[in-house]
Amino acid sequence: MSATVLLGVTVTGISANAVWGAKPTGLIGATAAANIAKKAVGNNAQVEDVELERKNGKVYYEVDLQQGDKDWDIDVDAYTGKTIRSHSELDHDSNDESSLNKPNHITLTEKQAGQIALKHVPGSILSSKLDKEDGQFIYEVEVHTNEGTVELEIHALSGAIVDTDEDDDDNEY
């Protein structure tokens, strides 16, 4: 009966070990969830927090990890150990500007991104930089044309043009 009552309560922001001191039958446990999350991210990641959560009838462990310049949130099903969700973002608390350096898995160079932009919009490159937007690495390339300036966003893995923004030099109102 007490296990049923505990499962009916939404647990948010409380340590999994504090709420589930005596692990209900079938839960994998906070330690196992942390190990599963570390394996998904890389064994050198540091576990910062493990919380047992319940949302929409689903019970899972939310594991917060730190690996290099990234913060990771991994949700692990509390019963099966299956990874439900994985999310990472650059650690904004870090004052190290190397966090925007090109990650090892990106093979497209800044020069190649510029060449892709110039094939799409003839002109001359004013600027280009690697940026991270919505969890995706993109190159922002600004091209000067006869008609004005065009800013292109190019996916850093695929080379696909994600967005184009044209700014005409015509200032008449």
mmCIF file of C-alpha atoms in Angstrom:
data_model
loop_
_atom_site.group_PDB
_atom_site.id
_atom_site.type_symbol
_atom_site.label_atom_id
_atom_site.label_comp_id
_atom_site.label_asym_id
_atom_site.label_seq_id
_atom_site.Cartn_x
_atom_site.Cartn_y
_atom_site.Cartn_z
ATOM 1 C CA MET A 1 0.000 0.000 0.000
ATOM 2 C CA SER A 2 2.774 2.490 0.857
ATOM 3 C CA ALA A 3 4.517 1.826 -2.470
ATOM 4 C CA THR A 4 1.299 2.728 -4.295
ATOM 5 C CA VAL A 5 0.998 5.977 -2.362
ATOM 6 C CA LEU A 6 4.615 6.904 -3.104
ATOM 7 C CA LEU A 7 4.174 6.236 -6.834
ATOM 8 C CA GLY A 8 1.143 8.539 -6.895
ATOM 9 C CA VAL A 9 3.203 11.534 -5.763
ATOM 10 C CA THR A 10 4.994 13.693 -8.300
ATOM 11 C CA VAL A 11 8.641 13.981 -7.314
ATOM 12 C CA THR A 12 10.449 17.056 -8.578
ATOM 13 C CA GLY A 13 13.684 18.618 -7.401
ATOM 14 C CA ILE A 14 14.304 16.113 -4.605
ATOM 15 C CA SER A 15 17.173 13.677 -4.489
ATOM 16 C CA ALA A 16 16.143 10.198 -5.599
ATOM 17 C CA ASN A 17 17.841 8.640 -2.596
ATOM 18 C CA ALA A 18 15.908 10.891 -0.179
ATOM 19 C CA VAL A 19 12.510 10.080 -1.705
ATOM 20 C CA TRP A 20 13.076 6.400 -2.397
ATOM 21 C CA GLY A 21 15.160 5.498 0.663
ATOM 22 C CA ALA A 22 13.828 1.963 0.502
ATOM 23 C CA LYS A 23 13.863 1.289 -3.229
ATOM 24 C CA PRO A 24 10.411 0.157 -4.431
ATOM 25 C CA THR A 25 10.340 -3.183 -6.192
ATOM 26 C CA GLY A 26 11.496 -3.012 -9.779
ATOM 27 C CA LEU A 27 13.369 0.334 -9.808
ATOM 28 C CA ILE A 28 16.915 0.102 -11.129
ATOM 29 C CA GLY A 29 18.210 2.624 -8.565
ATOM 30 C CA ALA A 30 19.990 5.971 -8.780
ATOM 31 C CA THR A 31 23.468 4.417 -9.012
ATOM 32 C CA ALA A 32 22.519 2.202 -11.950
ATOM 33 C CA ALA A 33 20.814 5.151 -13.690
ATOM 34 C CA ALA A 34 23.959 7.268 -13.218
ATOM 35 C CA ASN A 35 26.119 4.490 -14.695
ATOM 36 C CA ILE A 36 23.795 4.128 -17.702
ATOM 37 C CA ALA A 37 23.889 7.893 -18.302
ATOM 38 C CA LYS A 38 27.693 7.973 -18.000
ATOM 39 C CA LYS A 39 27.949 5.175 -20.543
ATOM 40 C CA ALA A 40 25.715 7.123 -22.957
ATOM 41 C CA VAL A 41 27.795 10.304 -22.661
ATOM 42 C CA GLY A 42 31.242 8.891 -22.019
ATOM 43 C CA ASN A 43 32.661 7.283 -18.915
ATOM 44 C CA ASN A 44 34.799 10.338 -18.126
ATOM 45 C CA ALA A 45 31.673 12.464 -17.471
ATOM 46 C CA GLN A 46 31.059 13.630 -13.904
ATOM 47 C CA VAL A 47 27.627 12.948 -12.386
ATOM 48 C CA GLU A 48 26.350 16.121 -10.733
ATOM 49 C CA ASP A 49 22.857 15.054 -9.667
ATOM 50 C CA VAL A 50 20.372 12.182 -9.952
ATOM 51 C CA GLU A 51 16.675 12.805 -9.325
ATOM 52 C CA LEU A 52 13.752 10.440 -9.502
ATOM 53 C CA GLU A 53 10.953 12.065 -11.513
ATOM 54 C CA ARG A 54 7.405 11.171 -12.437
ATOM 55 C CA LYS A 55 5.705 12.837 -15.388
ATOM 56 C CA ASN A 56 2.604 11.726 -17.284
ATOM 57 C CA GLY A 57 2.636 8.406 -15.445
ATOM 58 C CA LYS A 58 6.241 7.665 -16.448
ATOM 59 C CA VAL A 59 8.835 7.207 -13.686
ATOM 60 C CA TYR A 60 12.424 8.000 -14.659
ATOM 61 C CA TYR A 61 15.745 9.180 -13.299
ATOM 62 C CA GLU A 62 16.961 12.563 -14.496
ATOM 63 C CA VAL A 63 20.750 12.426 -14.462
ATOM 64 C CA ASP A 64 22.728 15.682 -14.752
ATOM 65 C CA LEU A 65 26.301 15.264 -15.933
ATOM 66 C CA GLN A 66 29.260 17.482 -16.794
ATOM 67 C CA GLN A 67 31.705 16.484 -19.516
ATOM 68 C CA GLY A 68 34.307 19.004 -20.610
ATOM 69 C CA ASP A 69 32.449 22.147 -21.661
ATOM 70 C CA LYS A 70 29.042 20.459 -21.914
ATOM 71 C CA ASP A 71 26.204 19.967 -19.471
ATOM 72 C CA TRP A 72 24.143 16.839 -20.120
ATOM 73 C CA ASP A 73 20.626 15.883 -19.003
ATOM 74 C CA ILE A 74 19.896 12.197 -19.522
ATOM 75 C CA ASP A 75 16.520 10.680 -18.628
ATOM 76 C CA VAL A 76 16.679 6.959 -17.814
ATOM 77 C CA ASP A 77 13.538 4.840 -17.398
ATOM 78 C CA ALA A 78 13.413 3.917 -13.704
ATOM 79 C CA TYR A 79 12.290 0.352 -14.421
ATOM 80 C CA THR A 80 13.935 -0.695 -17.703
ATOM 81 C CA GLY A 81 17.134 1.367 -17.659
ATOM 82 C CA LYS A 82 16.448 2.518 -21.210
ATOM 83 C CA THR A 83 17.615 6.034 -22.109
ATOM 84 C CA ILE A 84 14.467 8.061 -22.795
ATOM 85 C CA ARG A 85 15.950 11.467 -23.588
ATOM 86 C CA SER A 86 19.400 12.952 -23.980
ATOM 87 C CA HIS A 87 20.117 16.677 -24.136
ATOM 88 C CA SER A 88 23.360 18.639 -24.018
ATOM 89 C CA GLU A 89 24.334 22.271 -24.124
ATOM 90 C CA LEU A 90 27.506 24.260 -23.710
ATOM 91 C CA ASP A 91 28.315 25.058 -20.098
ATOM 92 C CA HIS A 92 27.489 28.757 -19.885
ATOM 93 C CA ASP A 93 29.198 29.009 -16.505
ATOM 94 C CA SER A 94 32.547 28.373 -18.130
ATOM 95 C CA ASN A 95 34.651 31.442 -18.846
ATOM 96 C CA ASP A 96 36.794 29.401 -21.223
ATOM 97 C CA GLU A 97 36.215 30.660 -24.764
ATOM 98 C CA SER A 98 37.474 27.356 -26.171
ATOM 99 C CA SER A 99 33.921 26.028 -25.719
ATOM 100 C CA LEU A 100 33.074 27.300 -29.220
ATOM 101 C CA ASN A 101 36.127 25.742 -30.843
ATOM 102 C CA LYS A 102 35.240 23.298 -33.572
ATOM 103 C CA PRO A 103 34.320 19.937 -32.007
ATOM 104 C CA ASN A 104 36.224 16.911 -33.260
ATOM 105 C CA HIS A 105 33.187 15.302 -34.940
ATOM 106 C CA ILE A 106 32.614 18.286 -37.299
ATOM 107 C CA THR A 107 34.398 17.674 -40.587
ATOM 108 C CA LEU A 108 33.193 20.748 -42.505
ATOM 109 C CA THR A 109 35.732 23.552 -42.275
ATOM 110 C CA GLU A 110 34.982 27.265 -42.144
ATOM 111 C CA LYS A 111 36.516 27.606 -45.617
ATOM 112 C CA GLN A 112 34.234 24.874 -47.012
ATOM 113 C CA ALA A 113 31.211 26.586 -45.445
ATOM 114 C CA GLY A 114 32.273 29.794 -47.209
ATOM 115 C CA GLN A 115 32.543 27.955 -50.535
ATOM 116 C CA ILE A 116 29.027 26.538 -50.069
ATOM 117 C CA ALA A 117 27.720 30.030 -49.314
ATOM 118 C CA LEU A 118 29.374 31.512 -52.427
ATOM 119 C CA LYS A 119 27.902 28.775 -54.636
ATOM 120 C CA HIS A 120 24.459 29.746 -53.335
ATOM 121 C CA VAL A 121 25.007 33.536 -53.333
ATOM 122 C CA PRO A 122 27.762 35.023 -55.545
ATOM 123 C CA GLY A 123 29.733 37.790 -53.857
ATOM 124 C CA SER A 124 32.521 38.141 -51.321
ATOM 125 C CA ILE A 125 32.641 36.815 -47.777
ATOM 126 C CA LEU A 126 32.488 39.525 -45.118
ATOM 127 C CA SER A 127 32.628 37.212 -42.097
ATOM 128 C CA SER A 128 32.103 33.647 -40.971
ATOM 129 C CA LYS A 129 31.995 31.916 -37.629
ATOM 130 C CA LEU A 130 31.025 28.623 -36.025
ATOM 131 C CA ASP A 131 28.106 28.887 -33.629
ATOM 132 C CA LYS A 132 25.793 26.550 -31.750
ATOM 133 C CA GLU A 133 22.060 27.058 -32.214
ATOM 134 C CA ASP A 134 19.359 24.827 -30.755
ATOM 135 C CA GLY A 135 21.930 22.138 -30.004
ATOM 136 C CA GLN A 136 23.255 22.128 -33.594
ATOM 137 C CA PHE A 137 26.583 23.493 -34.786
ATOM 138 C CA ILE A 138 26.203 25.874 -37.716
ATOM 139 C CA TYR A 139 28.449 28.243 -39.620
ATOM 140 C CA GLU A 140 27.121 31.762 -39.952
ATOM 141 C CA VAL A 141 28.511 33.187 -43.188
ATOM 142 C CA GLU A 142 27.910 36.795 -44.225
ATOM 143 C CA VAL A 143 28.282 37.501 -47.958
ATOM 144 C CA HIS A 144 28.410 40.936 -49.605
ATOM 145 C CA THR A 145 26.587 40.996 -52.968
ATOM 146 C CA ASN A 146 25.775 43.756 -55.497
ATOM 147 C CA GLU A 147 22.273 43.955 -54.004
ATOM 148 C CA GLY A 148 23.257 43.983 -50.322
ATOM 149 C CA THR A 149 24.327 41.565 -47.618
ATOM 150 C CA VAL A 150 23.170 37.967 -47.247
ATOM 151 C CA GLU A 151 23.652 35.961 -44.066
ATOM 152 C CA LEU A 152 23.560 32.196 -44.507
ATOM 153 C CA GLU A 153 23.435 29.536 -41.827
ATOM 154 C CA ILE A 154 25.135 26.322 -42.924
ATOM 155 C CA HIS A 155 24.831 23.071 -40.968
ATOM 156 C CA ALA A 156 28.361 22.211 -39.796
ATOM 157 C CA LEU A 157 27.937 18.451 -40.309
ATOM 158 C CA SER A 158 25.903 18.135 -43.503
ATOM 159 C CA GLY A 159 26.758 21.391 -45.282
ATOM 160 C CA ALA A 160 23.058 22.056 -45.867
ATOM 161 C CA ILE A 161 21.909 25.673 -45.934
ATOM 162 C CA VAL A 162 19.618 25.999 -42.916
ATOM 163 C CA ASP A 163 18.598 29.652 -43.276
ATOM 164 C CA THR A 164 19.184 32.644 -45.563
ATOM 165 C CA ASP A 165 18.588 36.252 -44.558
ATOM 166 C CA GLU A 166 18.919 39.015 -47.169
ATOM 167 C CA ASP A 167 19.480 42.680 -46.288
ATOM 168 C CA ASP A 168 19.079 44.983 -49.303
ATOM 169 C CA ASP A 169 21.250 48.091 -49.518
ATOM 170 C CA ASP A 170 18.165 49.979 -50.753
ATOM 171 C CA ASN A 171 17.385 52.306 -47.837
ATOM 172 C CA GLU A 172 14.373 54.047 -49.412
ATOM 173 C CA TYR A 173 11.264 54.078 -47.272
#
